[in-house]
Short mmCIF file of C-alpha atoms in Angstrom, two decimals:
data_model
loop_
_atom_site.label_atom_id
_atom_site.label_comp_id
_atom_site.label_asym_id
_atom_site.label_seq_id
_atom_site.Cartn_x
_atom_site.Cartn_y
_atom_site.Cartn_z
CA UNK A 1 -48.72 53.90 -54.49
CA UNK A 2 -49.70 51.30 -57.00
CA UNK A 3 -53.20 50.56 -56.15
CA UNK A 4 -54.52 51.95 -59.33
CA UNK A 5 -52.23 49.72 -61.44
CA UNK A 6 -53.64 48.12 -64.31
CA UNK A 7 -52.52 45.43 -66.58
CA UNK A 8 -54.46 46.70 -69.45
CA UNK A 9 -52.73 50.19 -69.58
CA UNK A 10 -49.44 51.91 -68.50
CA UNK A 11 -50.19 53.56 -65.28
CA UNK A 12 -49.18 56.69 -66.24
CA UNK A 13 -51.09 56.82 -69.30
CA UNK A 14 -52.03 59.96 -70.81
CA UNK A 15 -55.43 60.88 -71.95
CA UNK A 16 -56.47 59.17 -75.09
CA UNK A 17 -55.20 60.52 -78.81
CA UNK A 18 -57.36 62.71 -80.95
CA UNK A 19 -57.75 61.10 -84.09
CA UNK A 20 -54.68 62.94 -85.84
CA UNK A 21 -52.03 61.77 -87.78
CA UNK A 22 -49.78 60.73 -84.76
CA UNK A 23 -52.97 58.89 -83.54
CA UNK A 24 -52.97 56.92 -86.76
CA UNK A 25 -50.03 56.19 -86.72
CA UNK A 26 -49.91 54.67 -83.39
CA UNK A 27 -52.98 52.63 -84.15
CA UNK A 28 -51.02 51.30 -87.15
CA UNK A 29 -48.10 50.34 -85.18
CA UNK A 30 -50.18 48.45 -82.11
CA UNK A 31 -52.52 46.67 -84.75
CA UNK A 32 -48.85 45.57 -86.36
CA UNK A 33 -47.33 44.13 -83.17
CA UNK A 34 -50.68 42.25 -82.82
CA UNK A 35 -50.52 40.71 -86.34
CA UNK A 36 -49.05 37.88 -88.00
CA UNK A 37 -45.09 37.16 -88.37
CA UNK A 38 -43.64 38.70 -91.68
CA UNK A 39 -41.16 37.95 -94.14
CA UNK A 40 -38.74 41.15 -95.12
CA UNK A 41 -36.17 41.30 -97.60
CA UNK A 42 -33.83 43.42 -97.94
CA UNK A 43 -31.90 44.45 -101.32
CA UNK A 44 -28.65 46.65 -100.93
CA UNK A 45 -26.37 47.33 -103.77
CA UNK A 46 -22.79 46.03 -104.22
CA UNK A 47 -21.39 49.60 -103.17
CA UNK A 48 -23.44 50.06 -100.21
CA UNK A 49 -22.84 46.49 -98.97
CA UNK A 50 -18.97 47.12 -98.88
CA UNK A 51 -19.85 49.92 -97.71
CA UNK A 52 -21.63 48.18 -94.60
CA UNK A 53 -18.21 45.64 -93.83
CA UNK A 54 -16.08 49.07 -93.38
CA UNK A 55 -18.39 51.41 -91.67
CA UNK A 56 -21.06 49.05 -90.15
CA UNK A 57 -22.38 51.85 -88.37
CA UNK A 58 -23.29 54.44 -91.09
CA UNK A 59 -26.54 54.24 -92.82
CA UNK A 60 -26.83 53.35 -96.46
CA UNK A 61 -29.80 52.96 -98.50
CA UNK A 62 -31.99 49.75 -99.02
CA UNK A 63 -34.84 48.36 -100.63
CA UNK A 64 -36.95 46.31 -98.54
CA UNK A 65 -40.02 44.17 -99.52
CA UNK A 66 -42.89 42.56 -97.75
CA UNK A 67 -45.03 40.18 -99.79
CA UNK A 68 -46.27 42.30 -102.83
CA UNK A 69 -45.34 45.62 -101.08
CA UNK A 70 -42.22 47.54 -101.61
CA UNK A 71 -40.22 50.24 -99.36
CA UNK A 72 -37.69 52.41 -101.20
CA UNK A 73 -35.37 54.60 -99.74
CA UNK A 74 -35.24 52.59 -96.17
CA UNK A 75 -31.84 53.81 -94.39
CA UNK A 76 -30.01 50.57 -92.66
CA UNK A 77 -27.33 50.29 -90.63
CA UNK A 78 -25.67 47.44 -88.39
CA UNK A 79 -26.11 47.45 -84.96
CA UNK A 80 -25.09 45.61 -81.42
CA UNK A 81 -22.56 45.67 -78.42
CA UNK A 82 -20.15 43.08 -77.87
CA UNK A 83 -22.51 40.58 -77.27
CA UNK A 84 -24.83 41.12 -80.22
CA UNK A 85 -23.02 42.37 -83.06
CA UNK A 86 -22.07 40.43 -86.15
CA UNK A 87 -20.94 41.33 -89.32
CA UNK A 88 -22.75 41.90 -92.63
CA UNK A 89 -21.66 39.06 -94.21
CA UNK A 90 -23.22 36.98 -91.22
CA UNK A 91 -26.52 37.19 -89.37
CA UNK A 92 -26.30 40.81 -88.04
CA UNK A 93 -28.72 43.07 -85.91
CA UNK A 94 -30.01 46.01 -88.46
CA UNK A 95 -31.61 49.74 -87.25
CA UNK A 96 -34.13 50.74 -89.85
CA UNK A 97 -34.90 54.23 -90.12
CA UNK A 98 -37.97 55.35 -92.54
CA UNK A 99 -37.50 59.36 -91.92
CA UNK A 100 -33.90 59.69 -93.22
CA UNK A 101 -33.99 59.30 -96.76
CA UNK A 102 -36.20 61.46 -98.70
CA UNK A 103 -39.05 59.10 -100.60
CA UNK A 104 -39.32 57.06 -97.88
CA UNK A 105 -42.91 55.84 -96.23
CA UNK A 106 -43.03 54.54 -92.61
CA UNK A 107 -43.74 50.87 -92.13
CA UNK A 108 -46.81 50.41 -90.32
CA UNK A 109 -46.77 53.41 -88.50
CA UNK A 110 -43.38 52.96 -87.59
CA UNK A 111 -40.65 55.50 -88.89
CA UNK A 112 -38.00 53.64 -86.85
CA UNK A 113 -37.32 50.06 -85.96
CA UNK A 114 -34.51 47.40 -84.87
CA UNK A 115 -34.27 43.85 -85.85
CA UNK A 116 -31.96 41.71 -83.29
CA UNK A 117 -30.54 38.58 -83.93
CA UNK A 118 -31.07 36.98 -80.43
CA UNK A 119 -27.66 35.76 -80.17
CA UNK A 120 -27.99 36.43 -75.97
CA UNK A 121 -31.20 35.11 -76.03
CA UNK A 122 -31.85 31.27 -78.09
CA UNK A 123 -35.40 31.70 -76.82
CA UNK A 124 -36.36 34.58 -79.08
CA UNK A 125 -38.90 35.63 -75.97
CA UNK A 126 -37.42 37.56 -73.45
CA UNK A 127 -37.59 40.90 -75.06
CA UNK A 128 -41.37 40.15 -75.48
CA UNK A 129 -42.10 39.02 -72.36
CA UNK A 130 -40.37 41.59 -70.19
CA UNK A 131 -41.39 44.35 -72.36
CA UNK A 132 -45.06 43.58 -71.57
CA UNK A 133 -44.28 43.44 -68.10
CA UNK A 134 -42.50 46.74 -67.96
CA UNK A 135 -45.40 48.66 -69.93
CA UNK A 136 -47.66 47.01 -67.94
CA UNK A 137 -45.89 48.69 -64.59
CA UNK A 138 -46.33 52.12 -66.44
CA UNK A 139 -42.78 52.09 -67.45
CA UNK A 140 -41.84 52.86 -71.34
CA UNK A 141 -40.41 49.63 -72.93
CA UNK A 142 -40.17 48.40 -76.88
CA UNK A 143 -42.85 46.68 -78.01
CA UNK A 144 -41.53 43.46 -79.71
CA UNK A 145 -42.78 41.18 -82.66
CA UNK A 146 -41.04 38.83 -85.10
CA UNK A 147 -40.09 38.55 -88.32
CA UNK A 148 -38.24 36.39 -91.12
CA UNK A 149 -35.27 38.08 -92.77
CA UNK A 150 -33.29 37.69 -96.05
CA UNK A 151 -30.66 40.25 -97.71
CA UNK A 152 -29.70 40.15 -101.46
CA UNK A 153 -31.25 36.41 -101.59
CA UNK A 154 -29.26 35.28 -98.43
CA UNK A 155 -31.78 33.91 -95.88
CA UNK A 156 -30.75 35.10 -92.69
CA UNK A 157 -33.74 33.62 -90.50
CA UNK A 158 -35.52 34.53 -87.43
CA UNK A 159 -35.40 37.48 -85.63
CA UNK A 160 -37.03 39.82 -83.11
CA UNK A 161 -38.33 42.89 -84.29
CA UNK A 162 -38.81 46.15 -82.09
CA UNK A 163 -39.90 49.37 -82.30
CA UNK A 164 -37.26 52.21 -82.28
CA UNK A 165 -37.02 54.98 -78.90
CA UNK A 166 -38.99 57.72 -80.95
CA UNK A 167 -41.87 60.33 -79.79
CA UNK A 168 -44.35 57.29 -80.64
CA UNK A 169 -42.69 55.33 -77.72
CA UNK A 170 -43.14 58.23 -75.24
CA UNK A 171 -46.99 59.28 -76.14
CA UNK A 172 -48.38 56.73 -73.91
CA UNK A 173 -46.71 57.03 -70.71
CA UNK A 174 -46.07 60.85 -71.10
CA UNK A 175 -48.35 63.81 -71.55
CA UNK A 176 -45.52 65.62 -73.28
CA UNK A 177 -43.63 63.21 -75.85
CA UNK A 178 -41.42 66.09 -77.27
CA UNK A 179 -38.78 66.27 -74.70
CA UNK A 180 -35.21 65.70 -73.80
CA UNK A 181 -33.99 61.68 -74.83
CA UNK A 182 -31.33 60.50 -74.01
CA UNK A 183 -28.83 57.63 -74.62
CA UNK A 184 -26.07 55.90 -72.75
CA UNK A 185 -23.04 54.53 -73.77
CA UNK A 186 -21.50 51.34 -72.88
CA UNK A 187 -21.25 50.37 -69.14
CA UNK A 188 -21.53 53.91 -68.47
CA UNK A 189 -22.79 56.12 -65.93
CA UNK A 190 -24.96 59.38 -66.37
CA UNK A 191 -21.69 61.47 -65.99
CA UNK A 192 -20.14 59.63 -69.00
CA UNK A 193 -20.84 60.16 -72.54
CA UNK A 194 -24.62 60.68 -72.93
CA UNK A 195 -25.83 61.49 -76.01
CA UNK A 196 -29.47 62.66 -77.40
CA UNK A 197 -32.14 61.34 -79.74
CA UNK A 198 -34.22 63.74 -79.47
CA UNK A 199 -34.02 67.71 -78.02
CA UNK A 200 -31.23 70.22 -78.18
CA UNK A 201 -27.88 68.24 -78.41
CA UNK A 202 -26.11 70.48 -76.33
CA UNK A 203 -28.28 70.80 -73.55
CA UNK A 204 -27.46 68.82 -71.00
CA UNK A 205 -29.11 70.79 -67.70
CA UNK A 206 -31.29 68.06 -66.69
CA UNK A 207 -28.61 65.55 -66.03
CA UNK A 208 -26.59 68.19 -64.25
CA UNK A 209 -29.37 68.98 -62.07
CA UNK A 210 -29.69 65.25 -61.60
CA UNK A 211 -26.13 64.58 -60.81
CA UNK A 212 -25.92 67.31 -58.50
CA UNK A 213 -28.59 66.04 -56.28
CA UNK A 214 -27.15 62.57 -55.86
CA UNK A 215 -23.91 63.91 -55.16
CA UNK A 216 -25.48 65.75 -51.67
CA UNK A 217 -23.55 64.15 -49.01
CA UNK A 218 -26.67 64.75 -46.60
CA UNK A 219 -29.44 62.35 -47.37
CA UNK A 220 -32.11 64.70 -45.50
CA UNK A 221 -31.09 67.28 -47.73
CA UNK A 222 -30.63 64.86 -51.04
CA UNK A 223 -34.26 63.50 -50.71
CA UNK A 224 -36.15 66.58 -51.77
CA UNK A 225 -33.04 67.62 -54.51
CA UNK A 226 -34.02 64.24 -55.75
CA UNK A 227 -37.57 64.57 -56.20
CA UNK A 228 -37.34 68.24 -58.00
CA UNK A 229 -35.63 66.40 -60.67
CA UNK A 230 -36.35 63.11 -60.72
CA UNK A 231 -39.30 61.24 -60.81
CA UNK A 232 -39.04 58.60 -57.78
CA UNK A 233 -42.31 57.04 -58.36
CA UNK A 234 -41.10 55.84 -61.44
CA UNK A 235 -37.40 55.53 -60.26
CA UNK A 236 -38.65 52.98 -57.47
CA UNK A 237 -40.88 51.07 -60.48
CA UNK A 238 -37.85 51.29 -62.58
CA UNK A 239 -35.41 49.87 -59.91
CA UNK A 240 -37.82 47.07 -58.71
CA UNK A 241 -38.40 46.00 -61.88
CA UNK A 242 -34.51 45.47 -62.70
CA UNK A 243 -34.46 43.53 -59.71
CA UNK A 244 -37.46 41.18 -60.12
CA UNK A 245 -36.76 40.51 -63.82
CA UNK A 246 -32.85 39.86 -62.71
CA UNK A 247 -31.50 42.80 -65.36
CA UNK A 248 -28.19 42.44 -63.95
CA UNK A 249 -26.67 44.31 -67.09
CA UNK A 250 -28.96 47.10 -66.58
CA UNK A 251 -28.74 50.76 -65.39
CA UNK A 252 -28.55 50.01 -61.44
CA UNK A 253 -26.68 47.01 -61.18
CA UNK A 254 -24.02 47.49 -64.47
CA UNK A 255 -24.62 51.17 -65.96
CA UNK A 256 -25.70 50.09 -68.86
CA UNK A 257 -28.72 49.58 -71.22
CA UNK A 258 -30.86 52.33 -70.71
CA UNK A 259 -32.16 55.91 -71.80
CA UNK A 260 -32.97 58.80 -69.83
CA UNK A 261 -36.50 61.32 -70.65
CA UNK A 262 -36.95 64.58 -69.54
CA UNK A 263 -40.30 65.41 -69.31
CA UNK A 264 -41.28 69.49 -70.12
CA UNK A 265 -44.46 69.34 -68.56
CA UNK A 266 -43.25 67.69 -65.24
CA UNK A 267 -39.65 68.91 -65.75
CA UNK A 268 -38.61 65.42 -63.85
CA UNK A 269 -36.48 62.65 -65.32
CA UNK A 270 -37.63 59.08 -66.02
CA UNK A 271 -35.27 55.95 -66.84
CA UNK A 272 -35.94 53.44 -69.86
CA UNK A 273 -34.67 50.08 -70.13
CA UNK A 274 -33.12 48.80 -73.01
CA UNK A 275 -31.78 45.62 -74.62
CA UNK A 276 -33.44 43.39 -72.21
CA UNK A 277 -32.83 40.60 -74.17
CA UNK A 278 -30.52 38.78 -70.71
CA UNK A 279 -33.16 39.07 -68.11
CA UNK A 280 -34.91 35.90 -66.56
CA UNK A 281 -31.37 34.37 -66.58
CA UNK A 282 -30.71 33.82 -62.71
CA UNK A 283 -34.10 32.16 -60.61
CA UNK A 284 -32.15 33.56 -57.42
CA UNK A 285 -31.46 36.94 -58.39
CA UNK A 286 -31.52 38.92 -55.33
CA UNK A 287 -34.59 41.23 -54.95
CA UNK A 288 -32.87 43.04 -52.70
CA UNK A 289 -29.18 44.44 -53.64
CA UNK A 290 -27.77 47.15 -53.71
CA UNK A 291 -27.57 49.33 -56.66
CA UNK A 292 -23.91 49.98 -58.07
CA UNK A 293 -25.16 52.95 -60.01
CA UNK A 294 -25.42 56.82 -59.25
CA UNK A 295 -28.62 57.37 -59.23
CA UNK A 296 -29.45 54.06 -57.58
CA UNK A 297 -26.99 54.62 -55.26
CA UNK A 298 -28.38 58.20 -53.97
CA UNK A 299 -32.05 57.00 -54.37
CA UNK A 300 -31.68 53.99 -52.11
CA UNK A 301 -29.21 55.56 -49.40
CA UNK A 302 -32.37 58.02 -48.51
CA UNK A 303 -34.93 56.55 -46.12
CA UNK A 304 -37.56 57.85 -48.31
CA UNK A 305 -36.16 56.14 -51.20
CA UNK A 306 -35.53 52.54 -49.31
CA UNK A 307 -39.23 52.36 -47.83
CA UNK A 308 -40.46 53.18 -51.42
CA UNK A 309 -38.32 50.53 -53.07
CA UNK A 310 -39.34 48.39 -50.70
CA UNK A 311 -43.30 48.73 -50.92
CA UNK A 312 -43.07 48.99 -54.86
CA UNK A 313 -41.55 45.47 -54.94
CA UNK A 314 -44.20 44.07 -53.02
CA UNK A 315 -46.87 46.10 -55.23
CA UNK A 316 -45.50 44.74 -58.60
CA UNK A 317 -45.37 41.44 -57.25
CA UNK A 318 -48.75 41.16 -55.94
CA UNK A 319 -50.53 43.31 -58.79
CA UNK A 320 -48.08 42.25 -61.43
CA UNK A 321 -46.78 38.53 -61.39
CA UNK A 322 -48.91 36.84 -59.26
CA UNK A 323 -52.23 37.72 -60.91
CA UNK A 324 -51.03 37.13 -64.42
CA UNK A 325 -50.42 33.16 -65.83
CA UNK A 326 -46.71 34.25 -67.25
CA UNK A 327 -46.06 30.64 -67.84
CA UNK A 328 -49.34 30.65 -69.85
CA UNK A 329 -47.92 33.61 -71.39
CA UNK A 330 -44.39 32.14 -72.21
CA UNK A 331 -46.56 29.41 -73.95
CA UNK A 332 -48.32 31.24 -76.07
CA UNK A 333 -45.69 33.57 -77.48
CA UNK A 334 -43.69 30.59 -78.19
CA UNK A 335 -46.56 28.84 -79.84
CA UNK A 336 -46.75 31.68 -82.46
CA UNK A 337 -43.50 31.77 -83.26
CA UNK A 338 -43.65 27.84 -83.80
CA UNK A 339 -45.97 27.54 -85.94
CA UNK A 340 -44.84 30.67 -88.16
CA UNK A 341 -41.56 28.86 -88.73
CA UNK A 342 -41.16 27.32 -92.22
CA UNK A 343 -41.44 23.39 -92.26
CA UNK A 344 -37.85 23.31 -93.76
CA UNK A 345 -36.60 24.67 -90.35
CA UNK A 346 -37.29 21.51 -88.27
CA UNK A 347 -33.84 21.10 -86.90
CA UNK A 348 -34.07 24.58 -85.82
CA UNK A 349 -37.58 24.43 -84.79
CA UNK A 350 -36.63 21.55 -82.13
CA UNK A 351 -33.90 23.39 -81.10
CA UNK A 352 -36.47 27.03 -80.33
CA UNK A 353 -38.62 24.89 -78.72
CA UNK A 354 -36.71 23.62 -76.18
CA UNK A 355 -34.86 26.83 -75.43
CA UNK A 356 -38.63 28.27 -74.83
CA UNK A 357 -39.60 25.44 -72.66
CA UNK A 358 -36.30 26.14 -70.43
CA UNK A 359 -37.42 29.97 -70.14
CA UNK A 360 -40.88 29.07 -68.96
CA UNK A 361 -40.04 27.05 -66.36
CA UNK A 362 -37.11 29.22 -65.49
CA UNK A 363 -39.94 32.25 -64.89
CA UNK A 364 -42.23 29.54 -63.10
CA UNK A 365 -38.88 28.76 -60.44
CA UNK A 366 -38.10 32.56 -60.80
CA UNK A 367 -41.86 33.32 -59.64
CA UNK A 368 -41.83 31.05 -56.83
CA UNK A 369 -38.19 32.29 -55.53
CA UNK A 370 -39.71 35.76 -55.60
CA UNK A 371 -42.66 35.14 -53.19
CA UNK A 372 -40.11 33.50 -50.94
CA UNK A 373 -37.84 36.13 -50.79
CA UNK A 374 -40.33 38.50 -50.52
CA UNK A 375 -41.38 36.61 -47.39
CA UNK A 376 -38.23 36.74 -45.81
CA UNK A 377 -37.48 40.24 -46.47
CA UNK A 378 -36.61 41.55 -43.40
CA UNK A 379 -39.15 44.64 -41.76
CA UNK A 380 -37.53 47.65 -42.08
CA UNK A 381 -35.27 47.54 -38.52
CA UNK A 382 -37.13 48.82 -35.40
CA UNK A 383 -34.73 49.96 -32.61
CA UNK A 384 -36.33 49.88 -29.40
CA UNK A 385 -36.01 52.59 -26.72
CA UNK A 386 -32.74 51.32 -25.38
CA UNK A 387 -31.45 51.50 -29.24
CA UNK A 388 -31.82 47.31 -30.02
CA UNK A 389 -33.52 45.89 -33.42
CA UNK A 390 -34.09 42.33 -33.28
CA UNK A 391 -32.77 40.18 -36.27
CA UNK A 392 -35.07 37.02 -36.73
CA UNK A 393 -35.73 37.56 -40.53
CA UNK A 394 -34.22 37.77 -43.88
CA UNK A 395 -31.00 35.17 -43.07
CA UNK A 396 -29.71 33.46 -46.20
CA UNK A 397 -26.73 31.27 -46.89
CA UNK A 398 -23.43 31.31 -48.22
CA UNK A 399 -20.21 28.87 -48.22
CA UNK A 400 -16.93 27.42 -49.73
CA UNK A 401 -16.01 24.02 -49.06
CA UNK A 402 -17.56 21.25 -47.38
CA UNK A 403 -20.69 22.19 -44.84
CA UNK A 404 -24.09 22.14 -44.17
CA UNK A 405 -26.15 25.58 -43.62
CA UNK A 406 -29.61 24.53 -42.52
CA UNK A 407 -32.44 26.18 -40.09
CA UNK A 408 -33.15 24.14 -36.98
CA UNK A 409 -37.12 24.60 -36.09
CA UNK A 410 -38.15 28.27 -36.18
CA UNK A 411 -35.67 29.27 -33.55
CA UNK A 412 -32.36 28.29 -34.57
CA UNK A 413 -29.42 28.51 -37.55
CA UNK A 414 -27.34 25.98 -37.65
CA UNK A 415 -23.55 25.61 -39.85
CA UNK A 416 -22.09 21.95 -39.86
CA UNK A 417 -18.24 21.85 -41.03
CA UNK A 418 -17.73 18.45 -43.16
CA UNK A 419 -14.15 19.30 -43.74
CA UNK A 420 -12.63 22.38 -44.53
CA UNK A 421 -14.80 25.42 -45.05
CA UNK A 422 -15.51 28.92 -45.08
CA UNK A 423 -19.59 29.16 -44.22
CA UNK A 424 -22.20 31.82 -43.31
CA UNK A 425 -25.45 32.85 -42.51
CA UNK A 426 -25.63 36.69 -44.15
CA UNK A 427 -28.52 39.06 -43.39
CA UNK A 428 -28.89 41.99 -45.79
CA UNK A 429 -30.18 45.52 -43.91
CA UNK A 430 -30.53 49.00 -44.79
CA UNK A 431 -28.63 51.39 -41.96
CA UNK A 432 -28.52 55.13 -41.74
CA UNK A 433 -24.74 56.59 -40.76
CA UNK A 434 -23.73 55.81 -37.35
CA UNK A 435 -21.53 53.20 -35.24
CA UNK A 436 -23.44 49.85 -34.30
CA UNK A 437 -22.84 46.29 -33.03
CA UNK A 438 -23.96 43.35 -34.31
CA UNK A 439 -24.27 40.61 -31.45
CA UNK A 440 -25.12 36.88 -31.30
CA UNK A 441 -24.79 34.05 -28.60
CA UNK A 442 -23.55 31.12 -30.26
CA UNK A 443 -23.30 26.89 -29.16
CA UNK A 444 -20.14 25.13 -30.36
CA UNK A 445 -19.57 21.78 -30.54
CA UNK A 446 -16.17 20.45 -31.42
CA UNK A 447 -15.53 23.23 -33.92
CA UNK A 448 -11.73 23.08 -34.72
CA UNK A 449 -10.08 26.01 -37.18
CA UNK A 450 -10.08 29.76 -37.09
CA UNK A 451 -13.66 29.19 -35.37
CA UNK A 452 -16.94 31.29 -35.26
CA UNK A 453 -17.46 34.75 -35.47
CA UNK A 454 -19.36 38.00 -36.72
CA UNK A 455 -18.18 40.78 -39.02
CA UNK A 456 -19.93 42.36 -41.78
CA UNK A 457 -19.70 41.70 -45.77
CA UNK A 458 -16.57 43.43 -47.07
CA UNK A 459 -14.62 43.69 -44.23
CA UNK A 460 -11.45 41.30 -42.35
CA UNK A 461 -12.68 39.33 -39.21
CA UNK A 462 -12.02 41.50 -36.28
CA UNK A 463 -12.62 40.71 -32.14
CA UNK A 464 -13.25 37.32 -30.59
CA UNK A 465 -13.63 34.01 -32.85
CA UNK A 466 -14.50 30.76 -30.77
CA UNK A 467 -13.39 27.08 -31.37
CA UNK A 468 -13.76 23.78 -28.92
CA UNK A 469 -17.18 23.78 -26.99
CA UNK A 470 -19.31 26.40 -25.84
CA UNK A 471 -22.90 27.10 -24.49
CA UNK A 472 -24.62 30.32 -25.22
CA UNK A 473 -21.50 32.21 -25.33
CA UNK A 474 -21.72 35.65 -26.33
CA UNK A 475 -20.14 37.25 -29.47
CA UNK A 476 -20.10 41.01 -30.57
CA UNK A 477 -18.64 43.07 -34.04
CA UNK A 478 -18.79 46.73 -34.02
CA UNK A 479 -18.57 48.39 -37.49
CA UNK A 480 -19.63 52.14 -38.91
CA UNK A 481 -22.25 52.11 -41.47
CA UNK A 482 -21.28 53.85 -44.55
CA UNK A 483 -21.60 57.79 -44.36
CA UNK A 484 -24.25 58.07 -46.98
CA UNK A 485 -26.31 55.37 -45.47
CA UNK A 486 -27.48 52.17 -47.55
CA UNK A 487 -27.06 48.47 -47.46
CA UNK A 488 -24.96 46.58 -44.95
CA UNK A 489 -24.85 42.59 -44.95
CA UNK A 490 -24.20 41.31 -41.59
CA UNK A 491 -22.16 37.55 -41.56
CA UNK A 492 -22.51 34.96 -38.90
CA UNK A 493 -19.83 32.89 -40.02
CA UNK A 494 -18.10 29.63 -39.41
CA UNK A 495 -14.43 29.22 -40.47
CA UNK A 496 -13.15 25.72 -39.56
CA UNK A 497 -12.08 22.02 -40.59
CA UNK A 498 -14.64 20.39 -37.99
CA UNK A 499 -17.55 20.76 -35.79
CA UNK A 500 -21.05 22.85 -35.23
CA UNK A 501 -21.91 26.56 -34.48
CA UNK A 502 -25.72 27.06 -33.43
CA UNK A 503 -27.09 30.37 -33.80
CA UNK A 504 -30.74 31.05 -31.46
CA UNK A 505 -32.16 33.79 -33.69
CA UNK A 506 -33.42 35.26 -30.15
CA UNK A 507 -29.97 36.10 -29.66
CA UNK A 508 -29.45 37.69 -32.98
CA UNK A 509 -29.39 41.60 -32.18
CA UNK A 510 -27.82 45.07 -33.56
CA UNK A 511 -27.36 47.76 -31.32
CA UNK A 512 -27.18 51.38 -32.53
CA UNK A 513 -23.98 52.60 -30.46
CA UNK A 514 -24.17 56.25 -31.70
#
């Protein structure tokens, strides 16, 4: 579906703007985000400063100076959640609104912007890097630059500056940016405490329709209902990006940090990522992982959704990740920030350079892991006429205690107990509802302890567990897939104090019982 994806523009970009006032604002914004790093000096009256101590989320009026220019009537308040919030006397995050108080003027075309202290991203680059990638894939994401900030003469140092969630953000991605824009609560799904940044504050009919579609028990009926309210193409991209970038605190894996937009033209809901200051922190964040969100679960539990997700992950990898030198992009962004730092900040510059180099190395390792993981991603299971599917790909390892897990040639999986251990080979698969039997043939040498056996993740061991010495001994484990379908992780496990288990790949298979 992304064969026409271009890196220079979003996939779903609207037609070019006519030379209207809005178009001029957006042109000024684009130029600003490409431009030099500025210093923003804020002046707040003592009474307003005290007001921010008592009620940091309430706007007060500030004056902002940038070089020889002055902006009056700037609405300013503190922002941030548990990880980033700091009080006004420390290094707080700010939200600025240039459209709230009388006499205020836009700042380089922006009527709303945020200043983030990067408390959760010591590289100061993750939001910028991830935002560029997300936008290139056709999903709205905040544009970023950097700024130096002072408050009543106190130097607060370097910040990440982003645009706000406004119609200007939506315009390049939707034909009509005047629809409903929803904001999520902290670690809350779409059925809890959504608020609106744009649109009728009391109209939540689109969200109610989306919830109803997700709660349809029959997957065959759920998919057309999802398509009637959810932009499934964009959601496949959104879910794929959260997995590829390792956004563990986003919507699908933590029910956090997201916005929703209801497009009045298509009447479809789209998801927008928020707060991308923690992605790219875990090299081996799985690219196939069961979502923990209402919409993610409903989407992936439909065969059409699973197929679309798998297709989109591969397309994004090929057209976005492999086609750019992301290591060089990190280096270029780093160089711009470091060059702008005052010479007096030598110790901070050294620390920042080190964190940015760590990020660059992590990005390189992450891309290598994704390439490897895609190669090992199992094909959708194909059951033959006898209702048997072979399990030759997609196996990964997990262990506690003293164990060695390795592949022996191309045909065997090996587990060696060097002491007390619980070690396993695991294969995540997507299954439709029904009953299945997981089968294997195992070769054992001197196994002592509970033994070797089969199960699925999240379930206690059942059936026969083997010890001692065996040659091609068959094992079997029957289970029921979830009623709503979804991911099941097959586990071939050794719980032992010593011994070896060898699992021939040609003996691993899944039988559909009913």
